[in-house]
Short mmCIF file of C-alpha atoms in Angstrom, two decimals:
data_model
loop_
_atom_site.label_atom_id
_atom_site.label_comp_id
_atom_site.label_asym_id
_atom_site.label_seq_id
_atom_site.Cartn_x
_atom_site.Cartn_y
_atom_site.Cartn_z
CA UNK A 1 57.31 36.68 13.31
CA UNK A 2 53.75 38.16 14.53
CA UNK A 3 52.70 37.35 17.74
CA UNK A 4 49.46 38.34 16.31
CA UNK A 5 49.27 41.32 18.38
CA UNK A 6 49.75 44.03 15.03
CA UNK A 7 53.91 43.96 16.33
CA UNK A 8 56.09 43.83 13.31
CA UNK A 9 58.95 41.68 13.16
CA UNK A 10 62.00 43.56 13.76
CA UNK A 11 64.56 44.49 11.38
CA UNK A 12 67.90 42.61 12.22
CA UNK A 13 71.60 42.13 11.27
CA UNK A 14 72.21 39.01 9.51
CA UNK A 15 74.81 39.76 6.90
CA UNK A 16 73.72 36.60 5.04
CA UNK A 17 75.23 35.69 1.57
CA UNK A 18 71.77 34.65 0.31
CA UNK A 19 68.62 35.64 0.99
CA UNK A 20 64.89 35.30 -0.98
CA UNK A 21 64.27 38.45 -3.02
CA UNK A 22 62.08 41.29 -2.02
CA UNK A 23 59.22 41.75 -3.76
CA UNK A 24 60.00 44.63 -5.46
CA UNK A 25 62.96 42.88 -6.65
CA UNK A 26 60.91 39.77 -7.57
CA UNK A 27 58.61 41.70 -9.91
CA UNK A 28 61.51 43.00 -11.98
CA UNK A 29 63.39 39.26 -11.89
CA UNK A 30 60.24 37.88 -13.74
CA UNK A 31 59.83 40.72 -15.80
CA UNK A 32 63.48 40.07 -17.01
CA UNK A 33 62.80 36.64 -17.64
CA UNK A 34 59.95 37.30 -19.76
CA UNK A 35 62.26 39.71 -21.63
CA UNK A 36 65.52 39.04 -20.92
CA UNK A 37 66.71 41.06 -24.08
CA UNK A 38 65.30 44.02 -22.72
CA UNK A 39 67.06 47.37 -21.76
CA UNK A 40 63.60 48.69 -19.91
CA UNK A 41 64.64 48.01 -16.44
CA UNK A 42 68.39 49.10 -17.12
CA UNK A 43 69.58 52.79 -15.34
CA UNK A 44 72.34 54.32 -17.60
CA UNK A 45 73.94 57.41 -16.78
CA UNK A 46 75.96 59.08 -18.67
CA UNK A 47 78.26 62.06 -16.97
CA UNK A 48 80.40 64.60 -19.09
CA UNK A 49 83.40 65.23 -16.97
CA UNK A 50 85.11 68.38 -18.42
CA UNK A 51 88.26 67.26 -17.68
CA UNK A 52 89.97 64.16 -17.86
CA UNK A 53 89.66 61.74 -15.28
CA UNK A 54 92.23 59.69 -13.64
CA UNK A 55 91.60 55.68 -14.76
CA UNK A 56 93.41 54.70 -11.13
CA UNK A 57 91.21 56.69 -9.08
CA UNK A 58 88.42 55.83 -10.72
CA UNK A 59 89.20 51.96 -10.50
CA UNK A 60 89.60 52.83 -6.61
CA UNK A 61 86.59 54.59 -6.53
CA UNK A 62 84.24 51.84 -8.24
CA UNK A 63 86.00 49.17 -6.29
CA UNK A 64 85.55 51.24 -2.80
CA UNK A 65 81.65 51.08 -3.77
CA UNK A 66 81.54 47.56 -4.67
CA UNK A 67 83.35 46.84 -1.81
CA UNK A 68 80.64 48.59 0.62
CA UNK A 69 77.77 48.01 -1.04
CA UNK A 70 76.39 44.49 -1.34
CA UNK A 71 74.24 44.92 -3.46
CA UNK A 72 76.55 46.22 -6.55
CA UNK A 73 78.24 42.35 -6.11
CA UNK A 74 75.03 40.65 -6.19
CA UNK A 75 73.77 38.34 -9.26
CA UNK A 76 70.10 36.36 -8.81
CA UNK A 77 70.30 32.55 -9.93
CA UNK A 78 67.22 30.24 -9.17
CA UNK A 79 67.57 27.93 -6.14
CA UNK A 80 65.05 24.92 -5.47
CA UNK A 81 63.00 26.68 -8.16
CA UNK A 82 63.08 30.22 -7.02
CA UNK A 83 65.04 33.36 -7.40
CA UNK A 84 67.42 34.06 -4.87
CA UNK A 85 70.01 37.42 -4.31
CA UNK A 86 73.29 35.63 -4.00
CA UNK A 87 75.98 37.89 -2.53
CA UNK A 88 79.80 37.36 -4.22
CA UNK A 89 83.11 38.62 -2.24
CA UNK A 90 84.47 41.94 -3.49
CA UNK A 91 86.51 42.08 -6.55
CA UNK A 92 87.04 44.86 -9.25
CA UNK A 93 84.83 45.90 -11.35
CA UNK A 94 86.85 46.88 -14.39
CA UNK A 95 86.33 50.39 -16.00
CA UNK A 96 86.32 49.94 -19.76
CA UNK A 97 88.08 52.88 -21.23
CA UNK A 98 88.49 53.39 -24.94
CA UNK A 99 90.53 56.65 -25.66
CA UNK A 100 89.48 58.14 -28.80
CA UNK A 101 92.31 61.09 -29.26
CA UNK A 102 92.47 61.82 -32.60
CA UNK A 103 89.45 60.08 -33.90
CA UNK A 104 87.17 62.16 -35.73
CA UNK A 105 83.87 62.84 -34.44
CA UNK A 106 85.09 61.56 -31.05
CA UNK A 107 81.86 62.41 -28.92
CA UNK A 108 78.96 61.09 -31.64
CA UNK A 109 81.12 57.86 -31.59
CA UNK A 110 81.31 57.69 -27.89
CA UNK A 111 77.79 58.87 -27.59
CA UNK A 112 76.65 55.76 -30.06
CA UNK A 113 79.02 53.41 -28.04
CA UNK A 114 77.47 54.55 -24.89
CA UNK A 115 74.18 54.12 -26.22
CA UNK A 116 74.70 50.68 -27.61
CA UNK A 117 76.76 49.63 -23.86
CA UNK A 118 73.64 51.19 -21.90
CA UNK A 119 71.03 48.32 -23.97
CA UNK A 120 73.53 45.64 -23.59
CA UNK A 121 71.49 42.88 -21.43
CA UNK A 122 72.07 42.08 -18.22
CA UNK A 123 72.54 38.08 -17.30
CA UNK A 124 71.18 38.19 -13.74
CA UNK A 125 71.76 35.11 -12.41
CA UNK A 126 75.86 35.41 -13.09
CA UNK A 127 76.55 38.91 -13.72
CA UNK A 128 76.78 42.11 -11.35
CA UNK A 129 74.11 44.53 -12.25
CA UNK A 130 76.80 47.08 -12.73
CA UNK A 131 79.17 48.19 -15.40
CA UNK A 132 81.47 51.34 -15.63
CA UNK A 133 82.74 52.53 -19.05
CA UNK A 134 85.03 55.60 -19.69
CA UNK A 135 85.41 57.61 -23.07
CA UNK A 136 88.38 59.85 -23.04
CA UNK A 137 89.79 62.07 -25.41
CA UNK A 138 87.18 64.23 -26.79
CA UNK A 139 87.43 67.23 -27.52
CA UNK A 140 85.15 68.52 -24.23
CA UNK A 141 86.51 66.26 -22.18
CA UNK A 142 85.40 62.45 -21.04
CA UNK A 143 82.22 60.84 -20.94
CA UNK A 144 81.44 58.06 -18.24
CA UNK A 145 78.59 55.67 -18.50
CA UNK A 146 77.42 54.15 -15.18
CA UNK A 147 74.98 51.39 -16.18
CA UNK A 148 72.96 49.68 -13.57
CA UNK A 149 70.01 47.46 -13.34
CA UNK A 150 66.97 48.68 -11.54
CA UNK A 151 66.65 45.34 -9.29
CA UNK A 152 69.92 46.90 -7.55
CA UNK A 153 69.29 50.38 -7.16
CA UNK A 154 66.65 53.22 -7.08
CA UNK A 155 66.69 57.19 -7.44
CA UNK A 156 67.77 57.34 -3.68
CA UNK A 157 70.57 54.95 -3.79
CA UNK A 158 71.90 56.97 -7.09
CA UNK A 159 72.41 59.90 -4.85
CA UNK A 160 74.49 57.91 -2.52
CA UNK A 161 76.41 56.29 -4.80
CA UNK A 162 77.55 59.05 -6.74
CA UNK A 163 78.55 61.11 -3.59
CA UNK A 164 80.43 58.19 -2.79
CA UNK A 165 82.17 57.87 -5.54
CA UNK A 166 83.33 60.90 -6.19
CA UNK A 167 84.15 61.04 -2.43
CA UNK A 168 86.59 57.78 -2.62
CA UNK A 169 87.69 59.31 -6.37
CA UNK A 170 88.85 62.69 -4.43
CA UNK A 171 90.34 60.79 -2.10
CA UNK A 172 93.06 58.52 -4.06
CA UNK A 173 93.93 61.82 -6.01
CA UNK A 174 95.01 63.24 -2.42
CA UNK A 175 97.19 60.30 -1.21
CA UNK A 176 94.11 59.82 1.80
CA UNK A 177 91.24 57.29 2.72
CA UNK A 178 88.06 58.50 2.00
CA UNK A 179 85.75 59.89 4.79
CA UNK A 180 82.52 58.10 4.24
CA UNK A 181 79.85 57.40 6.63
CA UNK A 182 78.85 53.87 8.57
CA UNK A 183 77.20 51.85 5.33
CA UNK A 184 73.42 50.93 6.09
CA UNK A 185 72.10 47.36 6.84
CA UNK A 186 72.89 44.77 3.88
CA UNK A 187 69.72 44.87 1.70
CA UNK A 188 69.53 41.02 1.88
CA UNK A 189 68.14 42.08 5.90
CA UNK A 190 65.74 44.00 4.93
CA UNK A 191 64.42 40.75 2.27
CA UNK A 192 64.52 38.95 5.18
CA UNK A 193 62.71 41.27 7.04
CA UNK A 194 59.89 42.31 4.43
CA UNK A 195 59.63 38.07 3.74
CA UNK A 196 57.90 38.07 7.44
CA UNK A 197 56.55 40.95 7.64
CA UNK A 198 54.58 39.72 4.57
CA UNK A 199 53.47 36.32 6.40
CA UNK A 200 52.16 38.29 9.09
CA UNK A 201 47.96 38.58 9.86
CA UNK A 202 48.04 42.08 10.09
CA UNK A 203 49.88 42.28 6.54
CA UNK A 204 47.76 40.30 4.43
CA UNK A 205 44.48 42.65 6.43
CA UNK A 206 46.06 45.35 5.16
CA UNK A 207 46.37 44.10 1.39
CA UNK A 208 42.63 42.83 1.34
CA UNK A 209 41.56 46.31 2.42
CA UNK A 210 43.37 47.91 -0.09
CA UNK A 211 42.30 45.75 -2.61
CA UNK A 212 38.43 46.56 -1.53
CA UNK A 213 39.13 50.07 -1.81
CA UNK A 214 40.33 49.62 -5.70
CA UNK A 215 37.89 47.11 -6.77
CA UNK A 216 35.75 48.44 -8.46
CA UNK A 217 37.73 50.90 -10.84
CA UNK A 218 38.58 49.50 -13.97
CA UNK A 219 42.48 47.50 -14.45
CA UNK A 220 43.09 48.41 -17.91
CA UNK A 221 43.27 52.45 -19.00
CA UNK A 222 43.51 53.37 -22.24
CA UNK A 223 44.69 56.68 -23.27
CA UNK A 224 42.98 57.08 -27.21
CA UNK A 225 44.03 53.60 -28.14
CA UNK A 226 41.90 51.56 -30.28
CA UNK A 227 41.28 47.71 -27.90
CA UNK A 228 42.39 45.78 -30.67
CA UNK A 229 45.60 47.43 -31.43
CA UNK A 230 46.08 47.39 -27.47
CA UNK A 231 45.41 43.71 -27.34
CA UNK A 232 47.54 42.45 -30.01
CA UNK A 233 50.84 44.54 -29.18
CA UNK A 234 53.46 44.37 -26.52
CA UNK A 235 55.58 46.74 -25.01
CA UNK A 236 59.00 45.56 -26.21
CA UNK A 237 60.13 49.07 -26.92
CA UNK A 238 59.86 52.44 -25.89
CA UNK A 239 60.12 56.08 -26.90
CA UNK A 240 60.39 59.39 -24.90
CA UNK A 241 59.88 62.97 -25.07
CA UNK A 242 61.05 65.35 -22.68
CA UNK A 243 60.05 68.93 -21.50
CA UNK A 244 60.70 71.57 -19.25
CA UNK A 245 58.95 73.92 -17.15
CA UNK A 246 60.02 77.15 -17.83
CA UNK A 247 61.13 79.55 -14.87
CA UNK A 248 58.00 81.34 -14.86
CA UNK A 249 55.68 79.06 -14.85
CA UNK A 250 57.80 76.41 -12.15
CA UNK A 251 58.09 79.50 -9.78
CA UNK A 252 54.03 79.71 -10.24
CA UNK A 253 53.68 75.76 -9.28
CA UNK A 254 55.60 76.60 -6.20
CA UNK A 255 53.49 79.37 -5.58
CA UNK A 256 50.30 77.56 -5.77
CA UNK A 257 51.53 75.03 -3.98
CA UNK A 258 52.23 76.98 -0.69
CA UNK A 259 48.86 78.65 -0.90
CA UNK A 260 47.08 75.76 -1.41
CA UNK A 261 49.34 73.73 1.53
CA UNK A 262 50.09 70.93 -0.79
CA UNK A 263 53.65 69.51 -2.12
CA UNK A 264 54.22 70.00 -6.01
CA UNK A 265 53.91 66.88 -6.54
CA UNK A 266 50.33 66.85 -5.19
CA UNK A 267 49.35 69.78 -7.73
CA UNK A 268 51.05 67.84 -10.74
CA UNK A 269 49.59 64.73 -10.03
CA UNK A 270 45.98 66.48 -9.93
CA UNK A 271 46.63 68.42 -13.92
CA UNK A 272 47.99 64.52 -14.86
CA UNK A 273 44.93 63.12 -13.55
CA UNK A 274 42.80 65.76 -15.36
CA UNK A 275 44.64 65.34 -18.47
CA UNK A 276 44.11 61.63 -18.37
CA UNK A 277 40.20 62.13 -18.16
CA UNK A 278 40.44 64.07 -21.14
CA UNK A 279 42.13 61.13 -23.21
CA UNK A 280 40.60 58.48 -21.51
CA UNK A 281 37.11 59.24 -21.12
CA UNK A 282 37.34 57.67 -17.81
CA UNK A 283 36.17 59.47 -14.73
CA UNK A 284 37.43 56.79 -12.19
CA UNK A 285 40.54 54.92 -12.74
CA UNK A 286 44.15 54.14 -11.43
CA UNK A 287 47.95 55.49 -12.07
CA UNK A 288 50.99 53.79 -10.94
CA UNK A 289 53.30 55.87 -9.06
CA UNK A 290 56.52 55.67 -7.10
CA UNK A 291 56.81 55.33 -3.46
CA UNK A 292 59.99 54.91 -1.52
CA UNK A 293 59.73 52.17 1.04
CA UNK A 294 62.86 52.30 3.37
CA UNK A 295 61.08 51.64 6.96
CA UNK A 296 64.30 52.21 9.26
CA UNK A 297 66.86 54.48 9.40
CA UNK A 298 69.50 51.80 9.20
CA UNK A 299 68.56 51.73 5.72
CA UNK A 300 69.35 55.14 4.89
CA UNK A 301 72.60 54.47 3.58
CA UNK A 302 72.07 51.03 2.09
CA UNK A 303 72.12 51.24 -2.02
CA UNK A 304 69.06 49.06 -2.95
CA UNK A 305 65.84 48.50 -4.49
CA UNK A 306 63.70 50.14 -2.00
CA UNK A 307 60.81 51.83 -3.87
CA UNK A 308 57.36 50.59 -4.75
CA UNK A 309 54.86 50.74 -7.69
CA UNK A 310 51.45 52.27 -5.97
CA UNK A 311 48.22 52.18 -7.88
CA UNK A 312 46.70 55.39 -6.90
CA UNK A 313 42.83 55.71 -6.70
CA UNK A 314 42.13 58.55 -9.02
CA UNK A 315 38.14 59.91 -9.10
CA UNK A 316 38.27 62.89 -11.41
CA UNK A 317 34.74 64.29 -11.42
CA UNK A 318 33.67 66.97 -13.82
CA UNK A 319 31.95 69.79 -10.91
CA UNK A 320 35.49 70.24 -8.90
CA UNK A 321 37.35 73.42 -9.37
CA UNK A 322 40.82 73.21 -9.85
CA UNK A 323 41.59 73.59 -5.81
CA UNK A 324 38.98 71.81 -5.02
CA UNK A 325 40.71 68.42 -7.09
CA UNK A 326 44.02 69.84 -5.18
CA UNK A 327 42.20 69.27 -2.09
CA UNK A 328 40.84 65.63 -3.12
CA UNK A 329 44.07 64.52 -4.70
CA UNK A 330 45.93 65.46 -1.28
CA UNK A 331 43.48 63.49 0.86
CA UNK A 332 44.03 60.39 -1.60
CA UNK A 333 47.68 60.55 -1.41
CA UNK A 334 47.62 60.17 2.31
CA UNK A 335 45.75 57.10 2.43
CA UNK A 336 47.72 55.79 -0.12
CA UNK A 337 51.01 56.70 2.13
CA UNK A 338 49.32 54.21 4.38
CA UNK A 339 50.12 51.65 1.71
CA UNK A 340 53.46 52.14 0.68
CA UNK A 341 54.80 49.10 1.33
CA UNK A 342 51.64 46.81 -0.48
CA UNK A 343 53.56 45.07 -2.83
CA UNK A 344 51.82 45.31 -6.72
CA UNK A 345 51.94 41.55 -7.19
CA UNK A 346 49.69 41.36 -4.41
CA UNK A 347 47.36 43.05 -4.97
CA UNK A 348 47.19 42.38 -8.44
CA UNK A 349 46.89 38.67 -7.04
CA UNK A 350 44.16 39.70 -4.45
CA UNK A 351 42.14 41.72 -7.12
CA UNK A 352 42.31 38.76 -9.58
CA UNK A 353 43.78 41.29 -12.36
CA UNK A 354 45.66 39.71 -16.03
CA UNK A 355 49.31 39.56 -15.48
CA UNK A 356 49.19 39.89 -19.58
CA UNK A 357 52.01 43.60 -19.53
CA UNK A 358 54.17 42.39 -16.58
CA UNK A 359 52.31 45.93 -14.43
CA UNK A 360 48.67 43.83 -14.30
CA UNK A 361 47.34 46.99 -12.20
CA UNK A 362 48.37 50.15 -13.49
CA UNK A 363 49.40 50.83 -17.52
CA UNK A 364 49.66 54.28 -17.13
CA UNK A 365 52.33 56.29 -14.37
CA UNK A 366 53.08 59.73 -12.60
CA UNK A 367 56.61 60.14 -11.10
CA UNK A 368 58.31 63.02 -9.58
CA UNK A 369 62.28 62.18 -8.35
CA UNK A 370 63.76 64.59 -6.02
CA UNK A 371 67.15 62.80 -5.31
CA UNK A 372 69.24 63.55 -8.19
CA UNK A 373 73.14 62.46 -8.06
CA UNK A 374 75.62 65.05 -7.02
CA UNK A 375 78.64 64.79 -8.92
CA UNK A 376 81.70 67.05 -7.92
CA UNK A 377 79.54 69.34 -5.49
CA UNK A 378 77.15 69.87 -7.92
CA UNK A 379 73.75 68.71 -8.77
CA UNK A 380 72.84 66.49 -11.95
CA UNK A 381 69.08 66.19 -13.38
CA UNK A 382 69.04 62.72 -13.60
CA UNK A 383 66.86 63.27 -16.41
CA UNK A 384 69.63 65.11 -18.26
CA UNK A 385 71.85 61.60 -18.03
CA UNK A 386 69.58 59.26 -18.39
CA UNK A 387 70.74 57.67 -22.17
CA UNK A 388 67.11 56.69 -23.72
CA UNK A 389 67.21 52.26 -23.80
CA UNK A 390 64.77 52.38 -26.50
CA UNK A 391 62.27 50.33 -24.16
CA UNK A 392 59.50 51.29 -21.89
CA UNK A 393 58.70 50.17 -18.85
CA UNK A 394 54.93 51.21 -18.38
CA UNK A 395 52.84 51.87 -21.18
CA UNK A 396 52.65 55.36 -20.68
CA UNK A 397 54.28 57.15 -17.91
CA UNK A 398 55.32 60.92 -17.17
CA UNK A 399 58.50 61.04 -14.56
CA UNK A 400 59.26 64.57 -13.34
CA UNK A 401 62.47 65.81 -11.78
CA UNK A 402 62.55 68.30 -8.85
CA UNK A 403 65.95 69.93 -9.17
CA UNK A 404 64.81 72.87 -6.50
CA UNK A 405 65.56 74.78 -9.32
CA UNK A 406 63.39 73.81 -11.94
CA UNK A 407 60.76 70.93 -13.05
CA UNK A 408 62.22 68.70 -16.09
CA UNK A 409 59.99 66.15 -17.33
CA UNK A 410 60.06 62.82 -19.12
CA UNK A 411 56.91 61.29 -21.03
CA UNK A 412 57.84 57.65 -22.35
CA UNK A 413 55.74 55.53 -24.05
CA UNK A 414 55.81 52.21 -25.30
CA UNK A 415 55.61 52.44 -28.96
CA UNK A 416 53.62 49.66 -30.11
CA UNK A 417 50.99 51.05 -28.08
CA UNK A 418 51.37 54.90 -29.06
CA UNK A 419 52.64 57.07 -31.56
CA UNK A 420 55.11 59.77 -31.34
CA UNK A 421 52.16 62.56 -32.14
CA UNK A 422 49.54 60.79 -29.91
CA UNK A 423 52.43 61.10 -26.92
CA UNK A 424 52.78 65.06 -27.94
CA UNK A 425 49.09 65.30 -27.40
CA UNK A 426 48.87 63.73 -24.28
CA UNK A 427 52.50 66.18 -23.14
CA UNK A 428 50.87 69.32 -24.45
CA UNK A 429 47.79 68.61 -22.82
CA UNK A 430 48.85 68.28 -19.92
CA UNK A 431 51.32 71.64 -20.43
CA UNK A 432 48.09 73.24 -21.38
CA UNK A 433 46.75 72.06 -18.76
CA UNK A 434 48.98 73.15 -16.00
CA UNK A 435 49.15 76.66 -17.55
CA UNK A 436 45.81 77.18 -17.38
CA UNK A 437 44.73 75.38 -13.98
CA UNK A 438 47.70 77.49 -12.25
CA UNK A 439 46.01 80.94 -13.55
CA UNK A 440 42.53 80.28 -12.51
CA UNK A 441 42.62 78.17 -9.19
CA UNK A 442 39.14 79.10 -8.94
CA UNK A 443 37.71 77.78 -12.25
CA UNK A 444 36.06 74.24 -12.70
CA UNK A 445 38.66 72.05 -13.99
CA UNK A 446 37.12 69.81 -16.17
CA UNK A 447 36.50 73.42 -17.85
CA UNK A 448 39.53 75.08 -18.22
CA UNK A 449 40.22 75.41 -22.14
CA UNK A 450 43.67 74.38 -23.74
CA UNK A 451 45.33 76.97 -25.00
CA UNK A 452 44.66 78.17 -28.46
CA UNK A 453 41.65 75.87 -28.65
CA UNK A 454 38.04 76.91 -29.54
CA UNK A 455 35.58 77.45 -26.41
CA UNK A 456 33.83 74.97 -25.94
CA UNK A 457 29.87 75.24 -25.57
CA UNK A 458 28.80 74.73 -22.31
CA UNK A 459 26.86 71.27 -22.75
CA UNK A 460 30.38 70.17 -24.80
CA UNK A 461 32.40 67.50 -22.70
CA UNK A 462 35.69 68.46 -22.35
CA UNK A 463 37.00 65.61 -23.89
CA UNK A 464 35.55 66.66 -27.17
CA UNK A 465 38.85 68.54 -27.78
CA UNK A 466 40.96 65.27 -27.68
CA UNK A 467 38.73 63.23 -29.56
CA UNK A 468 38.68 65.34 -32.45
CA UNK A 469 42.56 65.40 -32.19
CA UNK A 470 42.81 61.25 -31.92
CA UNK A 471 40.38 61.52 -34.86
CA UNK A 472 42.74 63.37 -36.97
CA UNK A 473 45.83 61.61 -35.77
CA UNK A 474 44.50 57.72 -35.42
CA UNK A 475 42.59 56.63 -38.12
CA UNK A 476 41.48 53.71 -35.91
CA UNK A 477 40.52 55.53 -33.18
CA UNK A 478 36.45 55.60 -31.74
CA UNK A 479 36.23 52.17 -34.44
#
């Protein structure tokens, strides 16, 4: 514990078989319990293998990860009337494999039984969040879904995993013992760890001053959607669109974002924010984003649930020019590193915000992943194997993938909330957006004009250009 002198409690070995959540963790276990049908917090991926794979080394190869990762043999049943990560001993994980040779339309059936096996719930306090399935006998070779739950794992521990798997996989075919590194702490240390860091003076300091610094910008953002509708819907299911950068204009954000000394991210983040103006009206308001929160190296090769949902302080005023709002956007996201570790619930709790969508702070999200699995040597967009679970997790949110190659992106949205031509709207403005803001660095960016719209006079608020589009699309909208 503190000695109240700003030390943090150091991060030990305890190996325990139960420990109290982390809070990251925690936020998900009541979310599930408040939809415990829901596939929104489920992370299927599904990976065409060309050729066929071998069932025994693939049973080796799940077991060898169960076996060294805790977590993947972890279920969450209440204890004294609270959640608790109860560690089982290692056991198999069986690979369901259904061989289809012969049937017809092999890979649409697969595809559907994937798809179906991805939404299955999870029952958290007695199951492992984990389930392998295996399609073989198509006619382009087999399919394998890897279906997690979210309160095990996150975009880090993916990339781990599937090295690792394919690692122990190669191995059995050889006749060897995989080569694999030292595994990382047990994640139930670092939830004992974050538990007192949390009960610490200098932590709850920390989580009031935050809290000051977003107090005064508003909890709820809507994006063109009428209150009532907002009010009387939940966000049971989801849709998503997806997009890509093209080559041109990816090698143009990497451009800019050298000359400007920012990350990509940075520069994305800044159009997003821009584009959310425009729908929201709102010149001051907050996005949820992703933050990874691993604080020792031990933890490097620990599979887990290490990241965070940040609400980032977004103040998007009309006289900046598109560097400029680079500039300002940086800045923020530094003092929001500061925060990483600020658990949601906390401040949602210190800020005395509705806990009425499960995310009281932030509706709307911006999320760039830059860990994608490597399978076989090779990288995998995540976003390319993600199967859609027909539920959303945030109201809106846009999740980009950094391949190093090229920018894919994801825009989900929950669809009692929004429809599917209010969510192009929002993805081409943004697009438009982006094209434009990367051409003229120098140009004001509440100005910049989508493309193919009309000018706009100069005493015309920029917004005008979505309204009119929400008033053709929602009849409900500006009622």
């Amino acid at each position: 514990m503190s000695t109240g002198t700003g030390t943090p409690p150091a991060l030990v070995h305890r190996g325990a078989a139960e420990a109290p959540l982390s809070s990251a963790q925690e936020g998900l276990w009541f979310l599930h319990q408040a939809q415990p049908g829901s596939a929104a917090y489920h992370v299927p991926l599904l990976v065409p293998c060309p050729e066929p794979l071998e069932r025994p080394a693939l049973q080796y190869a799940v077991d060898t990860l169960v076996a060294r990762h805790p977590i993947l043999r972890t279920h969450y049943p209440v204890r004294d009337g609270a959640p608790v990560q109860a560690v089982t001993p290692a056991t198999t994980v069986p690979v369901a494999v259904t061989d289809l040779s012969g049937a017809s339309d092999a890979t649409g059936r697969a595809r559907r039984e994937a798809r179906a096996a991805a939404a299955e719930p999870f029952a958290l306090d007695r199951e492992r969040p984990l389930r392998v399935a295996l399609w073989q006998g198509l006619p382009d070779g087999d399919l394998l879904l890897v279906c997690l739950h979210h309160i095990a794992v996150d975009g880090w521990s993916l990339a781990l995993l599937f090295d690792e798997l394919w690692t122990a996989y190669d191995a059995f075919r050889a006749g060897r013992d995989p080569e694999l590194p030292e595994p990382g702490l047990p994640y139930t240390d670092f939830a004992h760890w974050e538990r007192e860091l949390h009960a610490t003076p200098e932590h709850r300091e920390r989580v009031a001053a935050r809290a000051r610094r977003l107090g005064a910008l508003p909890t709820v953002l809507r994006l063109g959607v009428p209150p009532a509708v907002r009010e009387e819907s939940d966000e049971g299911s989801g849709e998503e669109l997806t997009f890509v950068l093209d080559d041109a204009l990816g090698a143009l954000v990497r451009q800019r974002a050298r000359e400007a000394r920012i990350t990509p991210y940075v520069l994305l983040l800044t159009v997003f924010q821009e584009t959310v103006r425009r729908w929201s009206g709102e010149h001051r308001f907050m996005l949820g984003t992703i933050l990874v929160n691993r604080p020792d190296p031990r933890l490097d090769g620990t599979a887990g649930f290490f990241v965070n949902t940040v609400p980032l302080r977004c103040d998007v005023p009309p006289g900046r020019t598109v560097t400029e709002a680079w500039a300002a956007t940086r800045a923020e996201f530094r003092e929001l590193l500061r925060h990483a570790d600020v658990p949601l619930g906390r401040l949602a709790t210190a800020l005395g915000a509705s806990d009425r969508t499960g995310n009281p702070l932030v509706q709307v999200g911006f999320v760039m992943l830059n860990t994608p699995p490597r399978v076989g040597g090779r990288q995998l967009p995540v976003s390319s194997l993600a199967l859609p679970t027909q539920a959303a997790a945030l109201e809106l949110a846009v999740v980009l993938e950094d391949s190093g190659g090229r920018f894919t992106g994801t825009l989900g949205y929950a669809t009692a909330l929004y429809d599917r031509t209010t969510a192009e709207g929002v993805r081409d403005t943004f697009l438009g957006l982006l094209s434009a803001a990367l051409d003229a660095p120098g140009a004001v960016l509440a100005r910049l004009r989508l493309p193919g719209a009309e000018p706009a006079g100069p005493a015309a608020p920029p917004i005008d250009l979505v309204a009119d589009h929400l008033r053709r699309t929602t009849p409900t909208a500006g009622k």
